Short mmCIF file of C-alpha atoms in Angstrom, two decimals:
data_model
loop_
_atom_site.label_atom_id
_atom_site.label_comp_id
_atom_site.label_asym_id
_atom_site.label_seq_id
_atom_site.Cartn_x
_atom_site.Cartn_y
_atom_site.Cartn_z
CA MET A 1 -8.53 35.57 -19.01
CA ASN A 2 -9.30 31.84 -17.23
CA PRO A 3 -7.43 31.84 -14.96
CA TYR A 4 -5.84 28.22 -15.13
CA ILE A 5 -3.65 26.41 -16.52
CA TYR A 6 -4.30 22.52 -16.90
CA LEU A 7 -1.68 19.76 -18.56
CA ARG A 8 -1.49 16.25 -18.91
CA SER A 9 1.44 14.42 -19.70
CA LEU A 10 1.89 11.10 -20.73
CA ARG A 11 4.75 9.17 -20.24
CA HIS A 12 6.38 5.09 -20.55
CA ALA A 13 7.32 2.66 -17.96
CA GLU A 14 8.99 0.25 -18.72
CA HIS A 15 9.74 -2.85 -15.57
CA THR A 16 10.65 -0.55 -12.96
CA VAL A 17 8.98 0.86 -9.53
CA PHE A 18 7.90 4.07 -8.46
CA GLY A 19 7.84 3.19 -3.85
CA VAL A 20 10.47 1.51 -2.94
CA GLN A 21 10.07 1.41 1.33
CA ASN A 22 6.69 -0.86 1.01
CA GLY A 23 7.26 -2.01 -2.47
CA GLN A 24 5.12 -0.99 -5.09
CA LYS A 25 2.27 0.87 -4.87
CA PHE A 26 -1.42 -0.08 -6.45
CA TYR A 27 -4.69 -0.23 -6.24
CA THR A 28 -7.38 -1.92 -8.62
CA ASP A 29 -9.42 -0.72 -10.87
CA VAL A 30 -13.31 -1.72 -9.95
CA GLN A 31 -14.13 -1.32 -13.66
CA PHE A 32 -10.69 -4.37 -15.65
CA ASN A 33 -10.37 -5.95 -11.70
CA ARG A 34 -6.96 -5.09 -12.79
CA LYS A 35 -4.38 -4.45 -10.27
CA GLN A 36 -3.09 -0.41 -11.55
CA ALA A 37 0.79 0.15 -10.29
CA TYR A 38 0.93 4.27 -9.35
CA SER A 39 2.91 7.45 -7.84
CA SER A 40 1.00 9.20 -5.55
CA GLY A 41 0.12 12.99 -5.48
CA GLN A 42 2.26 13.51 -3.35
CA GLN A 43 5.36 11.53 -4.57
CA VAL A 44 5.04 13.29 -7.71
CA LYS A 45 4.57 16.77 -6.02
CA ARG A 46 7.61 16.24 -3.52
CA SER A 47 9.91 15.30 -6.93
CA ILE A 48 9.22 18.36 -8.84
CA MET A 49 9.49 20.23 -5.64
CA ASP A 50 13.10 18.23 -5.74
CA MET A 51 13.98 19.36 -9.41
CA LEU A 52 12.14 23.40 -9.11
CA THR A 53 15.21 23.61 -6.12
CA SER A 54 17.65 21.54 -7.62
CA SER A 55 16.72 23.98 -11.30
CA LEU A 56 16.86 27.42 -9.42
CA ASN A 57 20.22 25.84 -7.91
CA VAL A 58 18.68 26.63 -3.88
CA MET A 59 17.74 25.04 -0.94
CA PRO A 60 15.13 24.16 -0.42
CA ALA A 61 12.79 25.38 3.33
CA PRO A 62 14.36 23.75 6.29
CA ILE A 63 12.25 21.66 8.20
CA THR A 64 12.97 21.83 11.73
CA PHE A 65 12.14 18.00 13.05
CA ASN A 66 10.48 17.53 16.69
CA TRP A 67 11.61 15.10 19.58
CA VAL A 68 10.17 14.59 22.40
CA ILE A 69 12.65 13.29 25.87
CA LYS A 70 10.30 11.38 27.74
CA LYS A 71 11.80 10.35 31.53
CA GLU A 72 9.73 7.36 32.82
CA GLY A 73 11.51 6.41 36.09
CA LYS A 74 14.82 5.81 35.26
CA THR A 75 14.14 5.16 31.15
CA LEU A 76 14.40 7.28 29.05
CA ASP A 77 12.36 7.70 26.03
CA ALA A 78 11.79 10.33 22.36
CA SER A 79 9.12 10.03 20.48
CA GLN A 80 8.47 11.97 17.87
CA ARG A 81 5.97 15.36 16.79
CA GLU A 82 5.40 17.15 13.90
CA ALA A 83 7.73 18.21 11.97
CA TRP A 84 7.84 21.74 11.57
CA ALA A 85 7.97 24.43 7.94
CA PRO A 86 8.68 27.91 8.34
CA CYS A 87 6.11 28.70 6.61
CA ASP A 88 8.27 31.22 4.84
CA PRO A 89 7.45 32.14 1.10
CA SER A 90 10.62 33.55 -0.05
CA TYR A 91 11.26 29.93 -0.58
CA VAL A 92 10.23 27.98 -3.38
CA ASP A 93 9.33 24.97 -2.22
CA GLN A 94 7.11 27.01 0.36
CA LEU A 95 5.80 29.68 -2.17
CA LEU A 96 4.61 26.95 -4.62
CA GLY A 97 4.81 23.73 -2.99
CA GLY A 98 2.51 24.70 0.20
CA TYR A 99 2.96 24.83 3.63
CA MET A 100 1.15 23.75 7.55
CA LYS A 101 2.37 24.58 10.46
CA ALA A 102 -0.08 23.99 13.81
CA GLU A 103 1.51 24.84 17.43
CA LYS A 104 0.83 24.11 21.08
CA ASP A 105 -1.36 26.62 21.31
CA ASN A 106 -3.48 25.36 18.74
CA SER A 107 -3.25 27.92 16.16
CA VAL A 108 -2.36 26.92 12.44
CA ILE A 109 -0.77 28.65 9.75
CA LYS A 110 -0.85 27.69 6.58
CA ARG A 111 -1.24 27.71 2.29
CA ARG A 112 -2.15 26.42 0.18
CA SER A 113 -0.28 25.14 -2.51
CA PRO A 114 -1.47 26.65 -6.33
CA LEU A 115 -0.44 23.20 -8.08
CA SER A 116 -2.82 20.76 -7.60
CA ILE A 117 -0.75 17.58 -8.45
CA SER A 118 -2.92 13.72 -9.41
CA ALA A 119 -1.27 10.84 -9.24
CA MET A 120 0.49 8.89 -12.11
CA ARG A 121 -1.17 5.94 -12.76
CA PRO A 122 -2.00 4.23 -16.30
CA LEU A 123 -3.40 6.20 -18.96
CA HIS A 124 -6.15 2.93 -18.86
CA PRO A 125 -6.43 0.18 -17.01
CA LEU A 126 -5.62 -2.18 -20.02
CA LEU A 127 -2.25 0.42 -20.55
CA GLY A 128 -0.98 -0.04 -17.12
CA GLY A 129 0.47 -2.32 -14.73
CA LEU A 130 2.71 -4.34 -12.59
CA GLU A 131 5.04 -8.08 -13.28
CA GLN A 132 5.89 -10.02 -10.29
CA GLU A 133 9.53 -11.94 -10.91
CA GLY A 134 8.50 -14.79 -9.02
CA GLU A 135 9.40 -14.61 -4.67
CA LEU A 136 12.98 -14.60 -4.63
CA SER A 137 16.08 -13.38 -6.69
CA THR A 138 19.84 -13.60 -5.90
CA PHE A 139 21.78 -11.62 -4.55
CA ASP A 140 25.32 -13.77 -5.66
CA ARG A 141 29.09 -13.39 -5.31
CA THR A 142 30.27 -16.95 -5.78
CA SER A 143 31.87 -16.31 -7.96
CA HIS A 144 35.19 -14.99 -5.80
CA PRO A 145 34.68 -16.76 -2.97
CA ASN A 146 37.45 -16.29 -1.32
CA HIS A 147 37.14 -12.90 -1.20
CA HIS A 148 33.32 -12.18 0.04
CA PRO A 149 33.26 -14.21 4.15
CA VAL A 150 30.55 -16.29 6.06
CA ARG A 151 29.84 -14.75 9.48
CA VAL A 152 28.82 -17.84 11.41
CA SER A 153 26.89 -16.73 14.82
CA ASP A 154 24.90 -18.09 17.23
CA GLU A 155 21.74 -16.32 18.57
CA LYS A 156 23.40 -13.98 20.00
CA GLY A 157 25.81 -13.25 18.38
CA ASN A 158 28.71 -15.06 19.45
CA LEU A 159 31.25 -15.93 16.82
CA LEU A 160 31.26 -19.69 16.14
CA SER A 161 33.95 -21.59 16.25
CA GLU A 162 36.24 -23.83 13.89
CA GLU A 163 35.35 -26.57 15.52
CA GLN A 164 31.43 -25.45 16.63
CA LEU A 165 30.84 -24.48 12.82
CA GLN A 166 32.77 -28.65 11.37
CA GLU A 167 29.90 -30.03 13.63
CA PHE A 168 27.25 -27.81 12.28
CA LEU A 169 28.30 -28.63 8.75
CA ASP A 170 28.51 -32.26 9.08
CA THR A 171 25.51 -32.72 12.02
CA THR A 172 22.96 -30.77 9.45
CA GLY A 173 24.91 -31.51 5.89
CA ARG A 174 23.80 -27.67 4.52
CA ASN A 175 26.43 -25.84 2.08
CA LEU A 176 26.50 -21.47 3.53
CA SER A 177 27.47 -20.24 0.65
CA ASN A 178 27.75 -16.73 0.04
CA ARG A 179 24.78 -16.26 -1.68
CA LEU A 180 21.35 -14.75 -0.88
CA LEU A 181 17.80 -15.56 -1.01
CA VAL A 182 16.52 -11.77 -1.17
CA LYS A 183 12.22 -11.48 -1.67
CA GLU A 184 11.79 -9.78 -5.15
CA ALA A 185 8.79 -6.44 -5.13
CA SER A 186 6.49 -5.91 -8.33
CA ARG A 187 7.12 -4.68 -11.15
CA ALA A 188 5.86 -1.84 -13.13
CA SER A 189 5.24 -1.06 -16.14
CA GLY A 190 3.42 0.69 -19.64
CA LEU A 191 1.94 3.82 -20.20
CA PHE A 192 1.19 5.95 -17.25
CA VAL A 193 -0.35 9.83 -17.13
CA TYR A 194 0.06 12.56 -14.25
CA ASP A 195 -2.12 15.51 -14.77
CA VAL A 196 -1.08 19.15 -12.81
CA CYS A 197 -3.30 22.54 -12.26
CA VAL A 198 -1.95 25.35 -11.81
CA ASP A 199 -3.50 28.34 -10.12
CA LEU A 200 -2.81 31.53 -11.14
CA ARG A 201 -4.32 33.21 -9.02
CA THR A 202 -1.91 31.68 -5.82
CA LEU A 203 1.05 30.97 -7.43
CA PHE A 204 2.97 34.03 -7.29
CA CYS A 205 0.28 35.10 -4.13
CA VAL A 206 0.79 34.81 -0.43
CA SER A 207 -2.78 35.86 1.79
CA THR A 208 -2.68 37.94 4.33
CA ASN A 209 -5.90 37.21 5.59
CA LYS A 210 -5.55 37.42 9.41
CA LEU A 211 -8.58 35.02 9.74
CA GLU A 212 -7.35 32.26 8.06
CA PRO A 213 -3.00 32.68 8.67
CA GLU A 214 -1.13 32.23 5.25
CA LEU A 215 2.46 34.77 7.00
CA SER A 216 3.42 34.85 10.04
CA THR A 217 3.44 39.12 11.28
CA GLU A 218 7.25 38.26 11.29
CA ILE A 219 7.16 36.56 8.20
CA LYS A 220 5.39 39.49 6.36
CA ASP A 221 7.37 42.44 7.40
CA LYS A 222 10.26 40.02 6.89
CA LEU A 223 8.73 39.46 3.09
CA LEU A 224 7.66 43.73 3.06
CA ALA A 225 11.29 44.77 3.72
CA GLU A 226 12.70 42.58 0.20
CA GLY A 227 10.64 43.64 -1.73
CA TRP A 228 6.96 42.08 -2.19
CA ILE A 229 3.83 44.36 -2.93
CA GLU A 230 0.95 44.42 -1.04
CA THR A 231 -2.33 43.91 -3.33
CA SER A 232 -4.78 42.71 -3.92
CA ASN A 233 -6.98 39.10 -5.74
CA VAL A 234 -10.18 37.55 -5.70
CA PHE A 235 -9.39 35.58 -1.60
CA GLY A 236 -8.61 38.85 -0.77
CA PRO A 237 -5.71 41.15 0.47
CA CYS A 238 -2.32 39.26 -0.14
CA LEU A 239 1.13 40.06 -0.89
CA LEU A 240 3.28 39.13 -4.14
CA ALA A 241 6.25 37.90 -5.20
CA PRO A 242 8.63 40.42 -6.88
CA LYS A 243 8.36 40.77 -9.96
CA ALA A 244 12.50 39.50 -10.53
CA GLU A 245 11.61 37.10 -8.10
CA ARG A 246 8.30 36.29 -10.54
CA GLU A 247 10.46 36.71 -14.01
CA ARG A 248 12.94 33.65 -12.47
CA TYR A 249 10.97 31.08 -10.95
CA ILE A 250 8.52 30.96 -14.47
CA PRO A 251 11.08 29.08 -16.41
CA ALA A 252 12.15 26.84 -14.23
CA LEU A 253 8.48 25.86 -13.01
CA ALA A 254 8.19 25.67 -17.26
CA HIS A 255 10.79 23.20 -17.55
CA THR A 256 9.86 21.53 -13.74
CA LEU A 257 7.09 20.52 -14.55
CA ILE A 258 7.70 18.81 -17.67
CA ASN A 259 11.09 17.21 -16.70
CA TRP A 260 11.12 15.88 -13.24
CA ARG A 261 12.29 12.64 -11.90
CA ILE A 262 10.45 10.21 -9.56
CA THR A 263 13.65 10.91 -7.09
CA SER A 264 12.91 8.40 -4.22
CA ASN A 265 13.44 4.88 -5.64
CA GLN A 266 15.63 4.35 -8.73
CA SER A 267 19.02 3.37 -7.20
CA ARG A 268 17.88 -0.50 -8.66
CA THR A 269 15.07 -0.36 -10.49
CA PHE A 270 15.95 2.87 -13.13
CA SER A 271 13.29 3.69 -16.27
CA LEU A 272 13.73 6.98 -18.68
CA MET A 273 10.03 7.73 -17.92
CA GLU A 274 10.33 8.62 -21.40
CA THR A 275 7.56 11.91 -21.88
CA LEU A 276 5.51 10.63 -25.12
CA ALA A 277 3.39 13.74 -25.34
CA LEU A 278 1.46 16.63 -23.78
CA ALA A 279 -1.00 18.04 -23.65
CA ILE A 280 -1.60 22.27 -22.60
CA SER A 281 -5.25 23.50 -22.30
CA ASP A 282 -7.31 26.19 -20.24
CA ASN A 283 -9.78 23.32 -19.61
CA ALA A 284 -10.40 20.37 -17.71
CA ASN A 285 -12.31 18.78 -20.61
CA HIS A 286 -9.91 19.30 -22.70
CA LEU A 287 -6.31 16.93 -21.44
CA ALA A 288 -9.04 14.45 -20.88
CA GLY A 289 -10.02 14.13 -24.74
CA ALA A 290 -5.92 15.25 -26.12
CA ILE A 291 -4.45 12.30 -24.54
CA ARG A 292 -6.70 9.31 -24.03
CA ALA A 293 -6.88 5.55 -25.04
CA ARG A 294 -9.97 3.59 -26.88
CA LEU A 295 -11.79 0.34 -26.50
CA ASP A 296 -10.95 -2.48 -29.70
CA GLU A 297 -13.52 -2.56 -31.15
CA GLU A 298 -13.24 -6.27 -32.45
CA ILE A 299 -11.01 -7.84 -29.16
CA GLU A 300 -11.50 -8.21 -26.29
CA ARG A 301 -9.72 -6.95 -23.50
CA LYS A 302 -8.15 -3.90 -24.64
CA ALA A 303 -7.09 -0.93 -25.50
CA HIS A 304 -5.23 1.83 -27.49
CA PRO A 305 -3.31 4.89 -26.52
CA TYR A 306 -4.90 7.69 -29.05
CA LEU A 307 -3.84 11.25 -29.04
CA ASP A 308 -6.54 13.59 -30.79
CA TYR A 309 -5.19 16.86 -32.28
CA ASP A 310 -8.32 17.91 -32.41
CA ALA A 311 -9.53 18.42 -28.75
CA GLY A 312 -8.86 21.38 -28.21
CA ALA A 313 -5.62 21.31 -26.62
CA LYS A 314 -2.44 21.59 -27.79
CA LEU A 315 -0.52 18.68 -28.34
CA PHE A 316 3.58 18.35 -28.39
CA VAL A 317 4.24 14.62 -29.00
CA THR A 318 7.84 13.05 -28.90
CA TYR A 319 9.43 10.33 -31.86
CA PRO A 320 9.30 8.03 -28.88
CA ALA A 321 5.40 7.88 -29.58
CA GLU A 322 5.86 6.16 -32.28
CA GLY A 323 6.29 2.29 -31.10
CA TYR A 324 3.69 2.98 -28.30
CA ILE A 325 0.39 5.16 -30.50
CA ARG A 326 -0.70 4.41 -33.88
CA GLY A 327 -0.56 8.14 -35.61
CA ALA A 328 1.62 10.41 -33.93
CA ILE A 329 1.76 12.85 -35.91
CA ASN A 330 4.48 14.90 -36.95
CA PRO A 331 6.52 14.41 -33.92
CA THR A 332 9.53 16.19 -33.17
CA ALA A 333 12.69 16.67 -30.99
CA ASP A 334 12.22 20.17 -29.39
CA ALA A 335 8.18 19.32 -28.17
CA LEU A 336 8.99 19.54 -25.22
CA GLN A 337 11.46 22.17 -25.30
CA ARG A 338 8.19 24.82 -27.75
CA ALA A 339 6.21 22.66 -24.19
CA GLU A 340 7.90 24.69 -21.98
CA GLN A 341 8.07 27.60 -23.76
CA ASP A 342 4.22 27.38 -24.23
CA ILE A 343 4.37 26.69 -20.13
CA ALA A 344 5.95 30.26 -19.39
CA GLN A 345 4.35 32.34 -21.39
CA ARG A 346 0.73 31.05 -20.41
CA LEU A 347 2.73 32.00 -16.69
CA ARG A 348 3.94 35.53 -17.97
CA ASP A 349 0.13 36.77 -19.85
CA PHE A 350 -0.87 36.36 -16.24
CA ASP A 351 -1.23 39.73 -14.67
CA TYR A 352 -0.62 39.55 -11.48
CA GLU A 353 -0.89 42.57 -9.73
CA ASN A 354 -4.16 43.09 -10.85
CA GLN A 355 -5.73 40.08 -10.97
CA VAL A 356 -9.44 42.36 -9.91
CA ALA A 357 -11.49 44.99 -11.62
CA GLY A 358 -11.48 48.19 -9.95
#
C-alpha cells in the first residue's frame, strides 16, 4: 500500500486578506509577471492545528516563552530567546504538527511533521491576484460629532486649553474633525489551491532513535506508561500512539484538512473561502491533473479553471463550483462530507502496527 495520501483543494477567495500585520503577502509570477497573493504553508498549518485542537476540544501544547533580563550599569533590559515546545506527542498538535527544542548545551530534540503543507496560492497566475482599493480609506464618526470627542494636545501630550485651541484654529483655518484617514492594504480575490501530503508511516509513530532524538527519556517513559506501543517503521524503532487515540484523531484530522479556516485575519476582511472542488489520490501527479487551469486558445492572457475526472484522482465537487468552472459535473451538497469519509477510511486502512515485514 502506498504510504502517502495527497490532497488538493480549490477554494474561491473574495476580496480578503490572508495576512494582516504587514498587509497581504504576495510574490511575482515570473512567466506572467503578475503579483500573486498567497497564504504561507506555515500559516495554513497553524490554522489546521488550531482547528484540529478545537474539533477535539483539547488544549494545544503549552509553549514556554523565554525572556532574559540583563543589567548594564543601572539599566535593566529584556531580550527574548527561542520559545520551547514540550516535545510531547501526547499533545495532538505536537504529534501531527511536529516540534523542535534546542537546549543551551546544543542538544536538539525535533520531530518533522508528517503533514507536508503547501502555500495557498492561485490555481493559475491569471486566475488570482491583488486589488488595490486606493491609498486611503476613512474611519469616520462625523455623523455623531457630539458623541465622539476630539482630543487635541501638544507634542508632549499636554492637552491644549480652549484659548490655545482657538488660536490654532483662527491662525491656520484648519478643521479638526472626528474622521481618520487609514492607509489601505491590498486585497486578494480569485481561485486558490493548497496541497497536503500525509506521510502515514510517521503519522502516529514517533522515532526512538537516540542519534536523532524525537523524544527525551522522560517523555518516552511517560508515553509508555500511557499505553504507547513499541514497534518499528522503515525509519527504525518507534513508539505508536494507542489505537483508541488514533481512532479519535482520524475523523478530526480528515475534517480539519478540508474545513480549516485562516484564523489570524478575518475580523475585518471576512470571506467564506468556500471549497469548490477537492481531489484525493495516492499519486501527487494525479492531483495536478485533476484540478488545473487551461490557457484560452483564442484570448491572450486568459485562463480557465478545469476539472479532469479522468486524471486518476478522486474528485469531489460542490455546488458553488458551477458558478466558476464550466463543466463542473455532478456537484453534490454532501461532497465535502464524502471527501472526509474517503480520507478517514484511507487513514484507517493503513497498518500502523505492522509496517515492517517480519
